[in-house]
mmCIF file of C-alpha atoms in Angstrom:
data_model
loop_
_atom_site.group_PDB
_atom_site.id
_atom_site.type_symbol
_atom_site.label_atom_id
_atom_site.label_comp_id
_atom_site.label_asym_id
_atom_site.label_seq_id
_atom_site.Cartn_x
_atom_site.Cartn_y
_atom_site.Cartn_z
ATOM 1 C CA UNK A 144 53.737 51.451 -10.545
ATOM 2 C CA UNK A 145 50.501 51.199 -12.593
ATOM 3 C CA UNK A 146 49.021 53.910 -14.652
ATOM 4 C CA UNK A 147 46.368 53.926 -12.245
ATOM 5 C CA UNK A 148 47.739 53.828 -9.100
ATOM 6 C CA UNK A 149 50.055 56.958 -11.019
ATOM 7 C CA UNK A 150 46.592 58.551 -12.094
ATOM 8 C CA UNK A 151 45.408 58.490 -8.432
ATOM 9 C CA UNK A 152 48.387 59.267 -7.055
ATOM 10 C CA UNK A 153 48.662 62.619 -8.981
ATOM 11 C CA UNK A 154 45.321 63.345 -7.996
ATOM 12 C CA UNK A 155 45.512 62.734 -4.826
ATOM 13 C CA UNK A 156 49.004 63.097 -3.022
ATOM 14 C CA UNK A 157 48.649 66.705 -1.709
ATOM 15 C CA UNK A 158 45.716 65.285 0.773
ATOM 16 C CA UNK A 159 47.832 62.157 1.651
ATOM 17 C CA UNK A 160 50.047 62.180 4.956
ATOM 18 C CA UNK A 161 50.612 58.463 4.819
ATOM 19 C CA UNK A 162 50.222 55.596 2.566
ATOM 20 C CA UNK A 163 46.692 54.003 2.679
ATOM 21 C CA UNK A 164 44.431 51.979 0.540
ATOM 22 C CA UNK A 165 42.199 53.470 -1.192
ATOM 23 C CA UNK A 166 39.513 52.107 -3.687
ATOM 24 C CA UNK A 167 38.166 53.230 -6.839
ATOM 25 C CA UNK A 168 35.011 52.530 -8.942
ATOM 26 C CA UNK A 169 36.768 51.584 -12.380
ATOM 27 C CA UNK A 170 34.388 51.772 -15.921
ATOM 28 C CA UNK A 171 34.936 49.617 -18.398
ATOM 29 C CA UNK A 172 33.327 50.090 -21.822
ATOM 30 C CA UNK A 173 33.170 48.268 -25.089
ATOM 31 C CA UNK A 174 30.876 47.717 -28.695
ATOM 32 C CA UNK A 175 30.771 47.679 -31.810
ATOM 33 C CA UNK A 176 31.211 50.591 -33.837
ATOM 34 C CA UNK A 177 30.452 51.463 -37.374
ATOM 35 C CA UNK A 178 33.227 54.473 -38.942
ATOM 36 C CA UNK A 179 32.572 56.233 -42.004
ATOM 37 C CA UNK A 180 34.906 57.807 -44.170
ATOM 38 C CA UNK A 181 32.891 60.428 -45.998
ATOM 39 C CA UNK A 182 34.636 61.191 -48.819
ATOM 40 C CA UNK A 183 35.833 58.723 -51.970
ATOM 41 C CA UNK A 184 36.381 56.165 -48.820
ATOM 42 C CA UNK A 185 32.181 56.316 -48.162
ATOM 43 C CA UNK A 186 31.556 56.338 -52.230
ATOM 44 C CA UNK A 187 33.150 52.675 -52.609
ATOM 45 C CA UNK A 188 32.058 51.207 -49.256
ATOM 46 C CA UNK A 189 29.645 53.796 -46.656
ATOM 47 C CA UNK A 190 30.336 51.915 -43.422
ATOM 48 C CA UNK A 191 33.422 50.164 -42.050
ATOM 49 C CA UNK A 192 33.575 48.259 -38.590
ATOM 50 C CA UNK A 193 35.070 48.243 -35.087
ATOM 51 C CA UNK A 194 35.205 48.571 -31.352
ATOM 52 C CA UNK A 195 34.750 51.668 -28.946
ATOM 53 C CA UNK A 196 36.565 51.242 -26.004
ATOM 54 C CA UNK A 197 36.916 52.862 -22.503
ATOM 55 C CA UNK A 198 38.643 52.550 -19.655
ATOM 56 C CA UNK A 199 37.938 55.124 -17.121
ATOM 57 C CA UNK A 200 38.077 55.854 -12.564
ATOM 58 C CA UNK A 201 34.819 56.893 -12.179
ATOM 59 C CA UNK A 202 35.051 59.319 -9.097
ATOM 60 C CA UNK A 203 30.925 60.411 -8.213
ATOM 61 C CA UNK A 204 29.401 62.175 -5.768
ATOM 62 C CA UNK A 205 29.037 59.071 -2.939
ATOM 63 C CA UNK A 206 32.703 58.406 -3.650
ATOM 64 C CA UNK A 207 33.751 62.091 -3.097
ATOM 65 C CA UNK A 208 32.113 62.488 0.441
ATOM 66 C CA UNK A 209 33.067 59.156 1.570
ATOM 67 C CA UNK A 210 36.280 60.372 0.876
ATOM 68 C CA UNK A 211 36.879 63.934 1.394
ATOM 69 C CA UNK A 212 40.044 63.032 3.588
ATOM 70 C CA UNK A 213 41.802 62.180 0.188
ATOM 71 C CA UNK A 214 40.736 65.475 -1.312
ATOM 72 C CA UNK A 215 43.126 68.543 -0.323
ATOM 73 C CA UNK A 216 41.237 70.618 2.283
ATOM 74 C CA UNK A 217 40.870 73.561 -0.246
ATOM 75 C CA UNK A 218 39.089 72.037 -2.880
ATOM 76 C CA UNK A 219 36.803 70.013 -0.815
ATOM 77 C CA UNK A 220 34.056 72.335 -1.318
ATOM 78 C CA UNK A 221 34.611 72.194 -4.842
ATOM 79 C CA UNK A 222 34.249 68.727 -4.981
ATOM 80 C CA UNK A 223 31.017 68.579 -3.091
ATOM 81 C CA UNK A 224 29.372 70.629 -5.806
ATOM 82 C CA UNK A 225 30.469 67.688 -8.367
ATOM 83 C CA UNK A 226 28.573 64.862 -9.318
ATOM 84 C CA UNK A 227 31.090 63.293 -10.905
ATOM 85 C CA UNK A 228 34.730 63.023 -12.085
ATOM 86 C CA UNK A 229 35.717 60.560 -14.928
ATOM 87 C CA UNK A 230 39.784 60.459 -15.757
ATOM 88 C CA UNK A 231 41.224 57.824 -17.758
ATOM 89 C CA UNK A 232 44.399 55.878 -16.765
ATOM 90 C CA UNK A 233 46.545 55.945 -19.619
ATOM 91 C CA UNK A 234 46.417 57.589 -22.733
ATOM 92 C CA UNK A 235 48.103 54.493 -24.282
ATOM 93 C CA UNK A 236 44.820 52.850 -23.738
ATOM 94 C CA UNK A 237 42.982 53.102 -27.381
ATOM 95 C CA UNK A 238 39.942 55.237 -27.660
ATOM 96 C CA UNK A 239 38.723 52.853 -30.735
ATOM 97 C CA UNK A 240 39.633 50.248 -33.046
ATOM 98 C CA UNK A 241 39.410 49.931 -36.591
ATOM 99 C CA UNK A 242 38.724 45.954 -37.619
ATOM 100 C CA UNK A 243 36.769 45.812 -41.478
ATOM 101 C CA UNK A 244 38.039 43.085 -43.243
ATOM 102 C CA UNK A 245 37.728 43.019 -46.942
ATOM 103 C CA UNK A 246 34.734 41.429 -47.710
ATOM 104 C CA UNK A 247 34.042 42.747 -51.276
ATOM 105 C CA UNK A 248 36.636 45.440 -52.687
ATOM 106 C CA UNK A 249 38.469 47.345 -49.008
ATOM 107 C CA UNK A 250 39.425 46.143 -45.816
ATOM 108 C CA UNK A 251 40.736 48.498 -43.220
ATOM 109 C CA UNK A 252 42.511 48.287 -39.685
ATOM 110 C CA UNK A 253 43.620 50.776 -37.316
ATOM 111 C CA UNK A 254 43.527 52.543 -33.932
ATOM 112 C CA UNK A 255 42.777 55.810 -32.581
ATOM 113 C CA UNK A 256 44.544 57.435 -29.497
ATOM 114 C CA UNK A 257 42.289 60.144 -27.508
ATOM 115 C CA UNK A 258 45.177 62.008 -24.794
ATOM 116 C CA UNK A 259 42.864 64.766 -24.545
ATOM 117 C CA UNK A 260 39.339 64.744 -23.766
ATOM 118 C CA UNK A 261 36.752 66.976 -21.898
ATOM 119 C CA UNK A 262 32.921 66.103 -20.984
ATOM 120 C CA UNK A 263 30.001 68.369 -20.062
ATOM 121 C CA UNK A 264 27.417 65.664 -18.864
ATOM 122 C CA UNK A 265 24.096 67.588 -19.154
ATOM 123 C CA UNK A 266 22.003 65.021 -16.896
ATOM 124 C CA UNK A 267 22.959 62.293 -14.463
ATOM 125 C CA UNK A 268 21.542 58.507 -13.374
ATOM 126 C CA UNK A 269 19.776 56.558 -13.847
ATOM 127 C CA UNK A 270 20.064 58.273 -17.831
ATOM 128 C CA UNK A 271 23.636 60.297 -18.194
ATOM 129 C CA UNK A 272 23.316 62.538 -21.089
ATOM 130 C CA UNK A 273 26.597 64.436 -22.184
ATOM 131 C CA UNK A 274 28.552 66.398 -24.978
ATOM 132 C CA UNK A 275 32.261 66.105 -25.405
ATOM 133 C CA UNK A 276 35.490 66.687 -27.124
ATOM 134 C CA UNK A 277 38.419 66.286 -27.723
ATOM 135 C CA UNK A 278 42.058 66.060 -29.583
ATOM 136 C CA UNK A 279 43.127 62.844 -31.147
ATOM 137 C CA UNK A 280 45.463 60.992 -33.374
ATOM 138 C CA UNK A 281 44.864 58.139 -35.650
ATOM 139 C CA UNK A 282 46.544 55.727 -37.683
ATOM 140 C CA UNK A 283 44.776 53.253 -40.216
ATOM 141 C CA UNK A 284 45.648 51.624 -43.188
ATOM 142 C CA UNK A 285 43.461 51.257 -45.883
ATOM 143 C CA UNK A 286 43.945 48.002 -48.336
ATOM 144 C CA UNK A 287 41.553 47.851 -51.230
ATOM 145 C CA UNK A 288 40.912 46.599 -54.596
ATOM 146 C CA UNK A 289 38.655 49.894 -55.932
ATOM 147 C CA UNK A 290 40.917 52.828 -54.121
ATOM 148 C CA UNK A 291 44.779 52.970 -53.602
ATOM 149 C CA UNK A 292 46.418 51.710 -50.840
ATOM 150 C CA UNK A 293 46.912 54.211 -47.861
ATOM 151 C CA UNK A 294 48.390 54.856 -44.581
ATOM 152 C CA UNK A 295 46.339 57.280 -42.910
ATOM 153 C CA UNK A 296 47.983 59.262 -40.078
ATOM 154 C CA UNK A 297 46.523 62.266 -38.929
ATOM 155 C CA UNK A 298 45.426 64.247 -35.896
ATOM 156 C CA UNK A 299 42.240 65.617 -35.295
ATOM 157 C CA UNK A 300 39.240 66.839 -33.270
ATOM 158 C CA UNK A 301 36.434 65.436 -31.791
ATOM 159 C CA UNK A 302 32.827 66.395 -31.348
ATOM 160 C CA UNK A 303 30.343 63.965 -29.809
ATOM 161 C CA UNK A 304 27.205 62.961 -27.711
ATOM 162 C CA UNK A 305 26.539 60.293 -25.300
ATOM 163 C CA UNK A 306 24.317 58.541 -23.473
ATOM 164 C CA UNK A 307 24.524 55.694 -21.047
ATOM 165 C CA UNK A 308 21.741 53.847 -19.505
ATOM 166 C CA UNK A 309 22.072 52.805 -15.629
ATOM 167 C CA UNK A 310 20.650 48.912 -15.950
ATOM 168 C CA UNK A 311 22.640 48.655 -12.017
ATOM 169 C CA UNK A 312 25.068 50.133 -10.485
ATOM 170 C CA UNK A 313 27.820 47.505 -12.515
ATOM 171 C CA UNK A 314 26.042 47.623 -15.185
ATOM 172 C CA UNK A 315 25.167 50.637 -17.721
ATOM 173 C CA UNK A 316 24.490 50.518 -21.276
ATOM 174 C CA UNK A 317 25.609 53.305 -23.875
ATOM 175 C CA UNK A 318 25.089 54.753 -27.345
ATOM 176 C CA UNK A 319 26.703 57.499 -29.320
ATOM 177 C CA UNK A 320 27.750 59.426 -31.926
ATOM 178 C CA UNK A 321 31.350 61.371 -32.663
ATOM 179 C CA UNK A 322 32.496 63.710 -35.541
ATOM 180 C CA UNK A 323 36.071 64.010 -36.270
ATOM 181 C CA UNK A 324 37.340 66.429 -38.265
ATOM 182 C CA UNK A 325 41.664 65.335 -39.417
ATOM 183 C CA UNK A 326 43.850 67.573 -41.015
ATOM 184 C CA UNK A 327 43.333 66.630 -44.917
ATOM 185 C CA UNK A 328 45.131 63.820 -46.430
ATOM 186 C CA UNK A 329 44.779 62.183 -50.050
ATOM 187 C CA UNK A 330 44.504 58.764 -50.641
ATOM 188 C CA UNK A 331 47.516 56.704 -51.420
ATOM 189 C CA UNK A 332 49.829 59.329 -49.579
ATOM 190 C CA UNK A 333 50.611 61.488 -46.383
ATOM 191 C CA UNK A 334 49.933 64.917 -48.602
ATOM 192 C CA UNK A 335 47.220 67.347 -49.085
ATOM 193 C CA UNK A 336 44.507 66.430 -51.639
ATOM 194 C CA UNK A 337 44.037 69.046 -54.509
ATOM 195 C CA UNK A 338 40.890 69.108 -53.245
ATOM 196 C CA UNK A 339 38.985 68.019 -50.072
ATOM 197 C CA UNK A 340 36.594 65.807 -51.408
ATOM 198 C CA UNK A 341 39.285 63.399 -53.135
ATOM 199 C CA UNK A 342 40.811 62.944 -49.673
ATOM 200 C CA UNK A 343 39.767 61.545 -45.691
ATOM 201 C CA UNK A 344 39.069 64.832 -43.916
ATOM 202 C CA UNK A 345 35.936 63.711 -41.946
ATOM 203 C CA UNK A 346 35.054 60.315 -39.888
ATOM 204 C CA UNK A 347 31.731 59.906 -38.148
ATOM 205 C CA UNK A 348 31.229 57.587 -35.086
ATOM 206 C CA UNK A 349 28.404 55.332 -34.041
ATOM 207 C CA UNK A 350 28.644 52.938 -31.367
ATOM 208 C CA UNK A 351 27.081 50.993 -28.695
ATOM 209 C CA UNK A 352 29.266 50.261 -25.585
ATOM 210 C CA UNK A 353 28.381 48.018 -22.662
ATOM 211 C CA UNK A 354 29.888 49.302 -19.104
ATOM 212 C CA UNK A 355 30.831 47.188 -16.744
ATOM 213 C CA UNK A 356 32.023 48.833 -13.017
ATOM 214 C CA UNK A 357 33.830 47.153 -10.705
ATOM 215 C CA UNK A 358 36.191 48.594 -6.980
ATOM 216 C CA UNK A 359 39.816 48.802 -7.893
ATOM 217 C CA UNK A 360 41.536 48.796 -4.363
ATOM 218 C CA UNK A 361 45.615 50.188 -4.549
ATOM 219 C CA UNK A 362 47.734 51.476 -1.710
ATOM 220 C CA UNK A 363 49.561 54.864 -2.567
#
């Protein structure tokens, strides 16, 4: 079984009696993103490159009443005071990807896994405003001619903003910004630095993503 028909199926089994198709508006976002390192990382090179990606079942407020047989009878007046629920299939699915090729003195590649993640949109369509966070875990290595060679691997937290566009109802453009904060590690090994500044301890996000939203149709 696919992670989404899983997803769905954990969400929505206690309201099921028998197996039924049921479809799902699915979001699909990518862009460029620019990372940067602030630290000795920013000193030799400010901005490195990359995609933002997102895969999410994008449950609104149309879907919900159209389908408030799927929804357990106790929480069906819950869900009518939502305007929207946003869960992601898989948390295999990358949040973002590292690509900066060494053009002058460092190159970089890597990936960053977001399994937890909570939004507080604070406006809706046609312009979706919201704050988030969240706990992640990234891996990049870091190839360069100026700094020493690293594998960075380190969890971390998440602070960010967002806003998405409504160009149609398939169609919705989005820009944004995300702090992460890791747990401190020098450069050219997994420890500590002797002090914070000589290490990676902060990352900050921009990106652009263009969303694309199509129906998803599975039988559970």
């Amino acid at each position: 079984m696919s992670p989404a028909r899983l997803l769905l199926l954990f969400l929505l089994l206690p309201g099921l009696a028998t197996a039924q198709r049921v479809t799902v508006p699915v979001d699909v976002g990518v862009g460029p993103a620019a990372f940067l390192f602030f630290g000795p990382v920013f000193e030799d090179q400010p901005i490195h490159t990359g995609l933002k990606i997102s895969v999410e079942a994008v449950l609104d407020k149309e879907w919900l009443r159209k389908n408030q047989r799927l929804i357990p009878r106790r929480y069906r007046k819950q869900a009518q005071g939502l305007d929207e629920i946003r869960i992601s299939p898989s948390i295999l699915i990358p949040d973002s990807l590292i690509i900066s090729p060494k053009l002058r003195d460092t190159g970089m590649y890597g990936a960053t896994w977001k399994p937890l993640s909570l939004g507080l949109p604070l406006s809706s369509s046609p312009a979706r405003f919201s704050v988030g966070a969240g706990l992640l875990l990234t891996y990049a290595y870091l190839h360069s001619d100026t700094l020493e060679d690293t594998h960075f691997l380190r969890p971390g937290a998440s602070l960010g903003v967002d806003l998405e566009l409504m160009a149609s109802k398939s169609f919705l453009v989005g820009v944004g910004w995300e702090s992460v904060f890791y747990v401190p590690q020098e450069l050219g090994g997994l420890g500590l630095p002797e002090r914070l500044r000589d290490g990676i301890f902060h990352v900050g996000q921009a990106y652009l993503q263009l969303h694309f939203r199509f129906p998803y149709t599975t039988r559970l």
